[in-house]
CSV table of C-alpha atoms and ligand atoms in Angstrom, one decimal:
chain,number,residue,atom,x,y,z
A,1,MET,CA,42.5,-32.9,-31.6
A,2,HIS,CA,40.2,-33.6,-28.6
A,3,VAL,CA,42.0,-36.9,-27.8
A,4,MET,CA,45.3,-35.4,-28.1
A,5,LYS,CA,43.9,-32.6,-25.7
A,6,GLU,CA,42.9,-34.8,-23.3
A,7,ASN,CA,46.3,-37.1,-23.5
A,8,LEU,CA,48.3,-33.9,-22.8
A,9,ILE,CA,46.2,-32.9,-19.7
A,10,HIS,CA,46.4,-36.5,-18.5
A,11,ARG,CA,50.1,-36.1,-18.8
A,12,ALA,CA,50.4,-32.7,-17.1
A,13,ILE,CA,48.4,-33.7,-14.1
A,14,ASP,CA,50.7,-36.6,-13.8
A,15,VAL,CA,53.7,-34.5,-13.8
A,16,LEU,CA,52.1,-32.1,-11.2
A,17,ASP,CA,50.9,-35.1,-8.9
A,18,ALA,CA,54.4,-36.5,-9.1
A,19,ASN,CA,55.7,-32.8,-7.9
A,20,PHE,CA,53.4,-32.4,-5.0
A,21,GLN,CA,55.3,-32.9,-1.7
A,22,GLU,CA,54.0,-34.5,1.7
A,23,GLY,CA,54.3,-31.1,2.9
A,24,GLY,CA,51.8,-29.7,1.0
A,25,PHE,CA,53.7,-28.0,-1.6
A,26,THR,CA,54.8,-28.6,-5.2
A,27,ILE,CA,58.6,-28.6,-6.3
A,28,PRO,CA,59.2,-26.8,-9.9
A,29,SER,CA,61.3,-30.2,-11.1
A,30,LYS,CA,62.9,-33.3,-9.4
A,31,GLY,CA,66.5,-32.9,-9.0
A,32,LEU,CA,66.8,-29.5,-10.2
A,33,TYR,CA,64.8,-27.3,-7.9
A,34,PRO,CA,63.7,-29.4,-4.5
A,35,PHE,CA,61.9,-26.7,-2.9
A,36,GLN,CA,58.8,-24.2,-3.1
A,37,TRP,CA,59.2,-21.6,-5.3
A,38,LYS,CA,57.0,-18.2,-5.1
A,39,TRP,CA,56.0,-17.5,-8.4
A,40,ASP,CA,56.3,-21.2,-9.2
A,41,SER,CA,53.6,-21.9,-6.8
A,42,GLY,CA,51.3,-19.4,-8.1
A,43,PHE,CA,51.4,-20.7,-11.7
A,44,ILE,CA,51.4,-24.0,-10.1
A,45,ALA,CA,47.8,-23.4,-8.3
A,46,VAL,CA,46.2,-22.4,-11.5
A,47,GLY,CA,46.7,-25.7,-13.1
A,48,LEU,CA,46.0,-27.7,-9.6
A,49,ALA,CA,42.8,-25.6,-9.4
A,50,HIS,CA,41.4,-27.3,-12.4
A,51,TYR,CA,41.5,-30.6,-11.0
A,52,ASN,CA,42.4,-30.7,-7.5
A,53,THR,CA,41.0,-27.7,-5.6
A,54,ASP,CA,42.3,-28.8,-2.1
A,55,HIS,CA,46.0,-29.2,-3.4
A,56,ALA,CA,45.6,-25.7,-4.9
A,57,LYS,CA,44.4,-24.3,-2.0
A,58,LYS,CA,47.3,-26.1,0.0
A,59,GLU,CA,49.8,-24.7,-2.5
A,60,ILE,CA,49.2,-21.0,-1.6
A,61,GLU,CA,48.4,-21.6,2.1
A,62,THR,CA,51.8,-23.1,2.5
A,63,LEU,CA,54.0,-20.5,0.8
A,64,LEU,CA,51.8,-17.8,2.6
A,65,ASN,CA,52.7,-19.3,5.8
A,66,ALA,CA,56.4,-18.8,5.3
A,67,GLN,CA,55.5,-14.7,5.1
A,68,TRP,CA,57.8,-12.7,7.3
A,69,ASP,CA,56.4,-10.3,9.9
A,70,ASN,CA,57.1,-7.3,7.8
A,71,GLY,CA,54.9,-9.0,4.8
A,72,PHE,CA,57.8,-10.0,2.6
A,73,ILE,CA,57.4,-13.5,1.3
A,74,PRO,CA,60.6,-15.2,0.1
A,75,HIS,CA,61.4,-16.8,-3.4
A,76,ILE,CA,62.4,-19.9,-2.1
A,77,VAL,CA,61.0,-21.7,1.0
A,78,PHE,CA,63.3,-24.6,2.1
A,79,HIS,CA,60.7,-27.0,3.4
A,80,THR,CA,63.4,-29.6,3.6
A,81,ASP,CA,67.0,-29.9,4.1
A,82,ASP,CA,67.7,-31.4,0.5
A,83,ASP,CA,71.2,-30.6,-0.7
A,84,SER,CA,71.1,-31.0,-4.2
A,85,TYR,CA,70.5,-27.4,-4.8
A,86,PHE,CA,73.2,-24.5,-4.5
A,87,PRO,CA,72.6,-22.1,-2.8
A,88,GLY,CA,70.6,-23.7,0.3
A,89,HIS,CA,69.6,-22.3,3.2
A,90,ASP,CA,72.7,-22.2,5.1
A,91,PHE,CA,74.2,-20.0,2.1
A,92,HIS,CA,71.1,-17.9,2.5
A,93,ARG,CA,70.5,-17.0,6.2
A,94,SER,CA,66.9,-15.6,6.4
A,95,ASP,CA,67.4,-15.7,9.9
A,96,LEU,CA,69.7,-12.8,9.8
A,97,HIS,CA,66.6,-10.3,9.3
A,98,PRO,CA,64.7,-9.8,12.5
A,99,LEU,CA,61.4,-10.5,11.1
A,100,SER,CA,62.0,-13.6,9.0
A,101,SER,CA,60.0,-16.5,9.9
A,102,LYS,CA,60.7,-18.8,13.0
A,103,ARG,CA,59.2,-21.7,11.1
A,104,TYR,CA,60.8,-21.8,7.7
A,105,LYS,CA,63.8,-21.1,6.3
A,106,SER,CA,64.0,-19.4,3.2
A,107,THR,CA,66.0,-17.0,1.2
A,108,GLY,CA,66.1,-13.0,1.9
A,109,MET,CA,64.8,-12.2,-1.7
A,110,THR,CA,61.6,-12.5,-3.3
A,111,GLN,CA,60.0,-13.3,-6.7
A,112,PRO,CA,57.4,-11.7,-8.8
A,113,PRO,CA,54.2,-10.9,-7.2
A,114,VAL,CA,51.9,-13.2,-9.0
A,115,THR,CA,49.8,-14.3,-5.7
A,116,GLY,CA,46.6,-11.7,-6.1
A,117,PHE,CA,46.0,-12.4,-9.5
A,118,VAL,CA,46.2,-15.9,-8.8
A,119,LEU,CA,43.5,-16.0,-6.1
A,120,GLN,CA,41.4,-14.4,-8.7
A,121,ASP,CA,42.4,-17.0,-11.4
A,122,MET,CA,41.5,-19.8,-8.7
A,123,LEU,CA,38.3,-18.2,-8.2
A,124,ARG,CA,37.8,-18.1,-12.2
A,125,ILE,CA,38.3,-21.7,-12.5
A,126,VAL,CA,36.5,-24.0,-9.9
A,127,ASP,CA,33.0,-24.5,-9.8
A,128,ASP,CA,32.4,-23.8,-6.3
A,129,LYS,CA,32.7,-20.4,-6.0
A,130,GLU,CA,31.5,-19.9,-2.3
A,131,ASP,CA,34.0,-22.2,-0.9
A,132,MET,CA,36.9,-20.8,-2.8
A,133,LEU,CA,35.6,-17.3,-1.6
A,134,GLY,CA,35.7,-18.5,1.6
A,135,PHE,CA,39.6,-19.3,1.3
A,136,ILE,CA,40.4,-16.4,-0.7
A,137,LYS,CA,38.8,-14.3,2.6
A,138,GLY,CA,41.2,-16.2,4.6
A,139,GLN,CA,44.4,-15.7,2.7
A,140,ILE,CA,44.0,-12.4,1.2
A,141,ASP,CA,45.0,-10.1,3.7
A,142,LYS,CA,48.6,-11.8,3.4
A,143,VAL,CA,48.8,-10.9,-0.2
A,144,TYR,CA,47.8,-7.4,0.9
A,145,ASP,CA,50.3,-6.8,3.4
A,146,ASN,CA,53.0,-8.3,1.1
A,147,HIS,CA,52.1,-5.7,-1.3
A,148,VAL,CA,52.2,-2.6,1.6
A,149,TYR,CA,55.6,-4.2,2.3
A,150,PHE,CA,56.9,-3.5,-1.4
A,151,TYR,CA,55.2,-0.1,-1.4
A,152,GLU,CA,56.9,1.0,1.6
A,153,ASN,CA,60.3,-0.8,1.2
A,154,ARG,CA,61.0,-1.0,-2.1
A,155,ASP,CA,60.3,2.2,-3.6
A,156,PRO,CA,63.3,4.6,-1.9
A,157,GLN,CA,62.2,8.0,-4.3
A,158,ASN,CA,58.3,7.5,-3.7
A,159,GLU,CA,57.6,6.6,-7.8
A,160,GLY,CA,55.1,4.0,-7.6
A,161,LEU,CA,57.6,1.5,-8.9
A,162,VAL,CA,59.5,-0.9,-7.2
A,163,TYR,CA,62.9,-2.3,-7.3
A,164,ILE,CA,64.2,-5.7,-7.3
A,165,TYR,CA,67.9,-5.7,-5.7
A,166,HIS,CA,68.8,-9.1,-7.2
A,167,ASN,CA,68.6,-11.1,-10.8
A,168,TRP,CA,67.1,-14.0,-9.0
A,169,GLU,CA,64.3,-11.8,-7.9
A,170,SER,CA,63.1,-10.8,-11.7
A,171,GLY,CA,62.6,-14.6,-12.0
A,172,THR,CA,64.3,-14.1,-15.3
A,173,ASP,CA,67.7,-15.2,-14.0
A,174,ASN,CA,70.6,-14.8,-16.4
A,175,SER,CA,68.6,-12.7,-19.1
A,176,PRO,CA,71.2,-10.5,-21.1
A,177,VAL,CA,69.5,-7.3,-20.0
A,178,TRP,CA,71.7,-8.0,-16.6
A,179,ASP,CA,75.1,-8.1,-18.6
A,180,ASP,CA,74.9,-4.2,-18.4
A,181,ILE,CA,74.8,-4.5,-14.9
A,182,TRP,CA,77.7,-7.3,-14.7
A,183,ASP,CA,79.9,-4.6,-16.5
A,184,THR,CA,79.6,-2.3,-13.6
A,185,MET,CA,80.5,-4.6,-10.9
A,186,ASN,CA,84.0,-7.3,-10.5
A,187,PRO,CA,82.9,-9.6,-7.7
A,188,PRO,CA,85.7,-12.1,-6.2
A,189,GLU,CA,85.7,-15.5,-7.5
A,190,TYR,CA,83.5,-17.6,-4.9
A,191,THR,CA,84.9,-20.9,-4.4
A,192,PHE,CA,81.4,-23.5,-4.5
A,193,GLU,CA,80.0,-26.3,-5.8
A,194,ARG,CA,77.6,-25.9,-8.7
A,195,LYS,CA,74.4,-28.4,-8.6
A,196,ASP,CA,72.4,-27.4,-10.9
A,197,THR,CA,74.9,-28.4,-13.7
A,198,THR,CA,74.7,-32.1,-12.4
A,199,HIS,CA,71.0,-32.2,-13.2
A,200,VAL,CA,71.1,-30.2,-16.4
A,201,ASP,CA,73.6,-29.4,-19.6
A,202,ALA,CA,75.9,-26.6,-18.6
A,203,SER,CA,75.6,-25.2,-21.6
A,204,GLU,CA,71.8,-24.6,-20.9
A,205,ARG,CA,72.7,-22.9,-17.6
A,206,PRO,CA,74.1,-19.5,-16.3
A,207,SER,CA,78.0,-19.4,-16.4
A,208,LYS,CA,80.4,-19.8,-13.2
A,209,ARG,CA,81.4,-16.2,-13.5
A,210,GLU,CA,77.6,-15.2,-13.3
A,211,TYR,CA,77.0,-16.8,-10.3
A,212,ASP,CA,80.0,-15.1,-8.9
A,213,HIS,CA,78.0,-12.1,-9.3
A,214,TYR,CA,74.5,-13.5,-8.1
A,215,LEU,CA,76.4,-14.7,-4.7
A,216,TYR,CA,78.1,-11.3,-4.1
A,217,ILE,CA,74.9,-9.3,-4.3
A,218,ILE,CA,73.5,-11.5,-1.6
A,219,ASP,CA,76.7,-11.1,0.4
A,220,ILE,CA,76.0,-7.4,0.4
A,221,ALA,CA,72.6,-8.0,1.5
A,222,LYS,CA,73.6,-10.4,4.3
A,223,GLN,CA,76.2,-8.2,5.9
A,224,ASN,CA,73.2,-5.8,6.3
A,225,ASN,CA,71.0,-8.3,7.8
A,226,TYR,CA,68.6,-8.4,4.6
A,227,ASP,CA,67.5,-4.3,5.8
A,228,ASP,CA,65.8,-3.2,2.8
A,229,ALA,CA,66.7,0.7,3.3
A,230,LYS,CA,70.8,-0.7,3.7
A,231,ILE,CA,70.2,-2.6,0.3
A,232,ALA,CA,69.1,0.3,-1.3
A,233,GLU,CA,71.8,2.5,-0.5
A,234,LEU,CA,74.6,-0.4,-1.0
A,235,SER,CA,73.3,-2.8,-3.5
A,236,PRO,CA,75.4,-3.0,-6.7
A,237,PHE,CA,72.0,-4.2,-8.3
A,238,LEU,CA,69.1,-2.1,-8.2
A,239,VAL,CA,66.4,-2.3,-11.1
A,240,GLN,CA,62.9,-1.3,-11.7
A,241,ASP,CA,61.8,-4.6,-13.9
A,242,PRO,CA,58.8,-3.9,-16.1
A,243,LEU,CA,57.6,-7.7,-15.4
A,244,PHE,CA,58.0,-7.4,-11.6
A,245,ASN,CA,56.2,-4.3,-11.5
A,246,ALA,CA,53.4,-5.5,-14.1
A,247,MET,CA,53.0,-8.5,-11.7
A,248,LEU,CA,52.3,-6.2,-8.8
A,249,ILE,CA,49.8,-4.1,-10.8
A,250,LYS,CA,47.7,-7.0,-12.2
A,251,SER,CA,48.0,-8.4,-8.7
A,252,ASN,CA,46.9,-5.0,-7.4
A,253,GLN,CA,43.9,-4.6,-9.4
A,254,ALA,CA,42.7,-8.7,-8.4
A,255,LEU,CA,42.9,-7.6,-4.9
A,256,ILE,CA,40.9,-4.7,-5.6
A,257,GLU,CA,37.9,-6.8,-7.4
A,258,LEU,CA,38.3,-9.5,-4.7
A,259,TYR,CA,37.9,-7.0,-1.9
A,260,GLU,CA,35.0,-5.5,-3.3
A,261,MET,CA,33.3,-9.0,-3.8
A,262,ILE,CA,34.1,-9.9,-0.1
A,263,GLY,CA,32.8,-6.3,1.2
A,264,GLY,CA,34.0,-4.1,3.6
A,265,ASN,CA,38.1,-3.3,3.7
A,266,ASP,CA,37.3,0.2,2.3
A,267,ASP,CA,40.6,1.4,3.5
A,268,LYS,CA,42.4,-1.4,2.0
A,269,ILE,CA,40.5,-0.5,-1.2
A,270,THR,CA,41.6,3.0,-1.2
A,271,TYR,CA,45.1,2.1,-0.7
A,272,LEU,CA,45.5,-0.3,-3.5
A,273,LYS,CA,43.8,2.2,-5.7
A,274,LYS,CA,45.7,4.9,-5.0
A,275,ASN,CA,49.0,3.0,-5.7
A,276,GLN,CA,47.2,1.4,-8.8
A,277,GLU,CA,46.8,4.8,-10.2
A,278,ARG,CA,50.3,6.4,-9.7
A,279,SER,CA,52.1,2.9,-10.6
A,280,ILE,CA,50.4,2.8,-13.9
A,281,THR,CA,51.3,6.3,-14.6
A,282,ALA,CA,54.9,6.0,-13.2
A,283,PHE,CA,55.6,2.7,-15.6
A,284,ASN,CA,54.1,4.4,-18.8
A,285,GLN,CA,56.4,7.6,-17.8
A,286,LYS,CA,59.7,5.8,-17.1
A,287,LEU,CA,59.6,2.5,-18.7
A,288,TRP,CA,58.3,3.2,-21.8
A,289,ASP,CA,61.2,3.5,-24.5
A,290,THR,CA,60.1,5.5,-27.9
A,291,GLU,CA,62.8,4.7,-29.8
A,292,LEU,CA,62.6,0.9,-29.1
A,293,GLY,CA,58.7,0.9,-29.0
A,294,ALA,CA,58.7,-1.1,-25.9
A,295,TYR,CA,58.9,-1.1,-22.2
A,296,VAL,CA,62.3,-1.6,-20.7
A,297,HIS,CA,64.2,-2.0,-17.5
A,298,TYR,CA,65.5,0.8,-15.5
A,299,ASP,CA,68.7,0.7,-13.7
A,300,LEU,CA,68.0,2.5,-10.3
A,301,ARG,CA,71.6,2.2,-9.0
A,302,ASN,CA,73.3,3.9,-12.3
A,303,ASN,CA,70.3,6.0,-13.4
A,304,THR,CA,70.0,4.7,-16.9
A,305,PRO,CA,67.4,2.8,-18.9
A,306,ILE,CA,68.8,-0.7,-20.0
A,307,ARG,CA,67.7,-0.2,-23.5
A,308,HIS,CA,67.2,-4.3,-24.7
A,309,VAL,CA,63.9,-5.9,-25.9
A,310,SER,CA,62.7,-8.8,-23.6
A,311,SER,CA,59.6,-10.8,-23.1
A,312,SER,CA,59.3,-9.1,-19.9
A,313,SER,CA,58.5,-6.2,-22.0
A,314,PHE,CA,55.2,-7.3,-23.6
A,315,SER,CA,54.1,-8.3,-19.7
A,316,PRO,CA,52.5,-4.9,-19.5
A,317,LEU,CA,50.0,-6.3,-22.2
A,318,PHE,CA,48.8,-8.6,-19.2
A,319,ALA,CA,48.8,-6.0,-16.4
A,320,ALA,CA,46.4,-3.6,-18.8
A,321,ILE,CA,49.2,-1.0,-18.6
A,322,PRO,CA,49.4,0.3,-21.9
A,323,SER,CA,46.7,2.2,-23.8
A,324,LYS,CA,45.4,1.1,-26.9
A,325,GLU,CA,47.8,2.9,-29.2
A,326,ARG,CA,50.6,2.0,-27.5
A,327,ALA,CA,49.7,-1.5,-27.2
A,328,GLU,CA,49.2,-1.5,-30.9
A,329,VAL,CA,53.3,-0.2,-31.0
A,330,LEU,CA,54.3,-2.7,-28.8
A,331,VAL,CA,52.7,-5.6,-30.6
A,332,ASN,CA,54.5,-4.1,-33.8
A,333,THR,CA,57.5,-4.3,-32.3
A,334,MET,CA,57.1,-8.0,-31.0
A,335,MET,CA,56.1,-9.0,-34.0
A,336,GLU,CA,59.0,-7.5,-36.2
A,337,ARG,CA,61.5,-8.6,-34.1
A,338,PHE,CA,60.1,-12.0,-32.8
A,339,GLY,CA,57.4,-13.2,-34.8
A,340,GLY,CA,58.9,-14.5,-38.0
A,341,ASP,CA,57.6,-17.4,-39.3
A,342,ASP,CA,60.8,-19.2,-38.6
A,343,LYS,CA,60.2,-19.0,-34.9
A,344,TYR,CA,57.9,-19.9,-32.6
A,345,LEU,CA,56.3,-17.2,-30.2
A,346,CYS,CA,57.4,-15.8,-28.1
A,347,ALA,CA,61.2,-15.6,-27.2
A,348,SER,CA,62.6,-14.7,-24.0
A,349,PHE,CA,65.0,-12.3,-25.3
A,350,ASP,CA,64.9,-10.2,-29.0
A,351,PRO,CA,66.1,-12.7,-31.5
A,352,THR,CA,67.9,-9.7,-33.6
A,353,ASP,CA,70.1,-8.6,-30.3
A,354,ASP,CA,73.5,-9.9,-30.4
A,355,ARG,CA,73.0,-11.1,-27.0
A,356,PHE,CA,70.6,-13.9,-28.1
A,357,ASN,CA,71.2,-17.1,-27.4
A,358,PRO,CA,68.0,-19.9,-28.6
A,359,ARG,CA,69.3,-22.7,-26.1
A,360,LYS,CA,70.2,-20.8,-22.8
A,361,TYR,CA,67.8,-20.3,-20.3
A,362,TRP,CA,66.6,-16.8,-20.3
A,363,ARG,CA,68.6,-15.7,-23.0
A,364,GLY,CA,66.5,-16.6,-25.8
A,365,PRO,CA,64.3,-20.0,-25.2
A,366,VAL,CA,60.6,-19.9,-24.9
A,367,TRP,CA,58.9,-19.8,-21.3
A,368,ILE,CA,55.6,-21.1,-20.9
A,369,ASN,CA,54.7,-18.9,-18.5
A,370,MET,CA,55.7,-16.1,-20.3
A,371,ASN,CA,53.3,-17.3,-23.1
A,372,TRP,CA,50.6,-17.8,-20.8
A,373,MET,CA,50.7,-14.3,-19.7
A,374,LEU,CA,51.3,-13.0,-23.1
A,375,TYR,CA,48.2,-14.8,-24.4
A,376,ARG,CA,45.9,-13.3,-22.0
A,377,GLY,CA,47.7,-10.0,-22.2
A,378,LEU,CA,47.1,-10.1,-26.3
A,379,ARG,CA,43.4,-11.4,-26.1
A,380,GLN,CA,42.3,-8.5,-23.3
A,381,TYR,CA,43.9,-6.1,-26.4
A,382,GLY,CA,41.6,-7.9,-28.9
A,383,TYR,CA,44.8,-9.4,-30.8
A,384,THR,CA,42.9,-12.6,-31.0
A,385,ASP,CA,44.9,-14.2,-34.2
A,386,ILE,CA,48.4,-13.5,-32.4
A,387,ALA,CA,47.2,-14.9,-28.9
A,388,GLU,CA,46.0,-18.3,-30.7
A,389,ARG,CA,49.3,-18.4,-32.4
A,390,VAL,CA,51.0,-18.0,-29.0
A,391,LYS,CA,48.7,-21.0,-27.4
A,392,ASN,CA,49.3,-23.0,-30.3
A,393,ASP,CA,53.0,-22.7,-30.2
A,394,SER,CA,53.3,-23.3,-26.5
A,395,ILE,CA,51.2,-26.5,-26.8
A,396,GLU,CA,52.9,-27.7,-29.9
A,397,LEU,CA,56.2,-27.4,-28.2
A,398,VAL,CA,55.0,-29.2,-25.5
A,399,GLU,CA,53.1,-32.1,-27.1
A,400,ARG,CA,56.5,-32.5,-29.1
A,401,ASP,CA,59.2,-32.3,-26.7
A,402,GLY,CA,57.4,-32.9,-23.4
A,403,PHE,CA,57.0,-30.5,-19.9
A,404,PHE,CA,60.5,-28.7,-20.2
A,405,GLU,CA,61.3,-25.8,-18.4
A,406,TYR,CA,62.4,-23.8,-21.8
A,407,PHE,CA,62.1,-24.4,-25.5
A,408,ASP,CA,64.2,-23.4,-28.2
A,409,CYS,CA,62.4,-20.7,-30.3
A,410,ARG,CA,63.8,-21.7,-33.7
A,411,LYS,CA,61.6,-23.8,-35.7
A,412,ASP,CA,64.7,-25.5,-37.7
A,413,THR,CA,67.6,-25.9,-35.3
A,414,GLY,CA,69.6,-28.3,-37.4
A,415,ASP,CA,68.9,-30.9,-34.8
A,416,GLU,CA,65.6,-32.5,-34.6
A,417,THR,CA,66.5,-34.6,-31.3
A,418,ARG,CA,65.6,-32.1,-28.7
A,419,LYS,CA,64.7,-28.7,-28.4
A,420,GLY,CA,63.1,-28.6,-25.2
A,421,TYR,CA,66.0,-27.6,-22.2
A,422,GLY,CA,66.6,-27.2,-18.8
A,423,GLY,CA,64.7,-29.0,-16.1
A,424,ASP,CA,62.2,-32.0,-17.3
A,425,ASN,CA,58.6,-32.6,-16.2
A,426,PHE,CA,58.7,-28.8,-14.9
A,427,SER,CA,55.9,-27.9,-12.9
A,428,TRP,CA,54.4,-24.7,-14.4
A,429,SER,CA,54.8,-25.8,-17.9
A,430,ALA,CA,52.2,-28.5,-16.9
A,431,ALA,CA,49.8,-26.4,-14.8
A,432,LEU,CA,49.6,-23.3,-17.6
A,433,VAL,CA,49.1,-25.9,-20.5
A,434,ILE,CA,46.4,-27.3,-18.6
A,435,ASP,CA,44.7,-24.1,-18.3
A,436,LEU,CA,45.2,-23.2,-22.0
A,437,LEU,CA,43.7,-26.2,-23.1
A,438,LYS,CA,40.3,-26.1,-20.9
B,1,LIG,C1,66.7,-19.3,-9.1
B,1,LIG,C2,62.0,-22.5,-10.0
B,1,LIG,C3,63.1,-21.4,-10.5
B,1,LIG,C4,62.1,-20.4,-11.3
B,1,LIG,C5,63.0,-19.1,-11.9
B,1,LIG,C6,63.9,-19.9,-12.8
B,1,LIG,C7,65.0,-20.8,-12.2
B,1,LIG,C8,66.2,-20.2,-10.0
B,1,LIG,C9,67.7,-21.4,-10.6
B,1,LIG,O1,64.0,-21.8,-11.5
B,1,LIG,O2,65.8,-20.0,-11.1
B,1,LIG,O3,65.4,-19.1,-8.5
B,1,LIG,O4,68.4,-21.8,-9.5
B,1,LIG,O5,68.1,-21.0,-11.4
B,1,LIG,O6,64.6,-19.0,-13.1
B,1,LIG,O7,62.4,-18.2,-13.0
B,1,LIG,O8,61.2,-19.8,-10.3
B,1,LIG,O9,61.6,-23.0,-11.2
């Protein structure tokens, strides 16, 4: 066991080192994803903190350097002119927004706000706490500004819950949850050259028609120069996502605790605490579905809950959002629908739902970042055995198949050759396995 563990950590380090770029950031996967992605960089920094503190700090610093003047942090920072990814900077056109970074080209959308809790994790991991706290002191206000951006610009009804306006902002790009929204839209047929399907089997990626929807939402945002108020008014996609809001709440808590360690900053702590309280209350009131026994997404454009269970439904455990009683119901739902002996935990989408697809991206496969959060959430609520299963399943999948982007959740697929899909040598799979094994 010990040798296996050391060996896997070495292999993970090799993946991360190979993906680290001269510009001071780590690409998620060579070929498929050649730039810096926001939530990837957070998970990656957690892995890096275990063995290369300088790289871990650099990863976060580089991301935060690309922050806009209004506190926004983009989902992709295009550090290079690599044209192996579509859509690139020339499609996204971050320059349309008056406050976008003048130094870095980026997208005009964001991703789950993981950076706050990542700073706290980096402090947990490193030996030299004083040095890391010094680093955090220099960066934390940028993350705080990012949270203020969300509360001030992404919550039009002042509910304590922020919206996302694009499925790529969720991080769970083609989750079947979005199918309900695609049904309300009829975008034009775009002509474009897909790059992702030149790197990865098309059957493991979103369809062309799904991409038409993705591009159309960006076009609407661009026509309005990425103005948040206009987007809130006009975007056909406007969703309160439990994963995204749970990440914000988890990061809020981390910022509060870090500021308390640093001292001073009373106004910031007061602001964060005020929002923390109302966000958790609103989350439990609005996103809990009693009949399903799970948290669900809410379609703010069409004023209706999207009633499907996905791995995002369980992320509130990581952010300590449910009460003990509600956590019990949530874990039971997970075990009943996702937890059969014939499956690895945890599928990204409900295996009992007709829309489940065990091979396709966010429509069913297991993702290591979701498992990492689930593992920690379960432990926090005392579900030690289930947490161990999540951890062991994650390690078994990676050990057997390699550091893939996602994995088949079925133990018996009828095809023993391959159960890992998407990009290979995928950075966060490597980074988070290091953290799980240490
Ligand atoms: C679009 C980089 C990103 C992840 C997302 C994952 C995938 C991009 C894509 O890759 O999305 O952002 O082109 O498919 O879904 O979670 O951050 O690894």
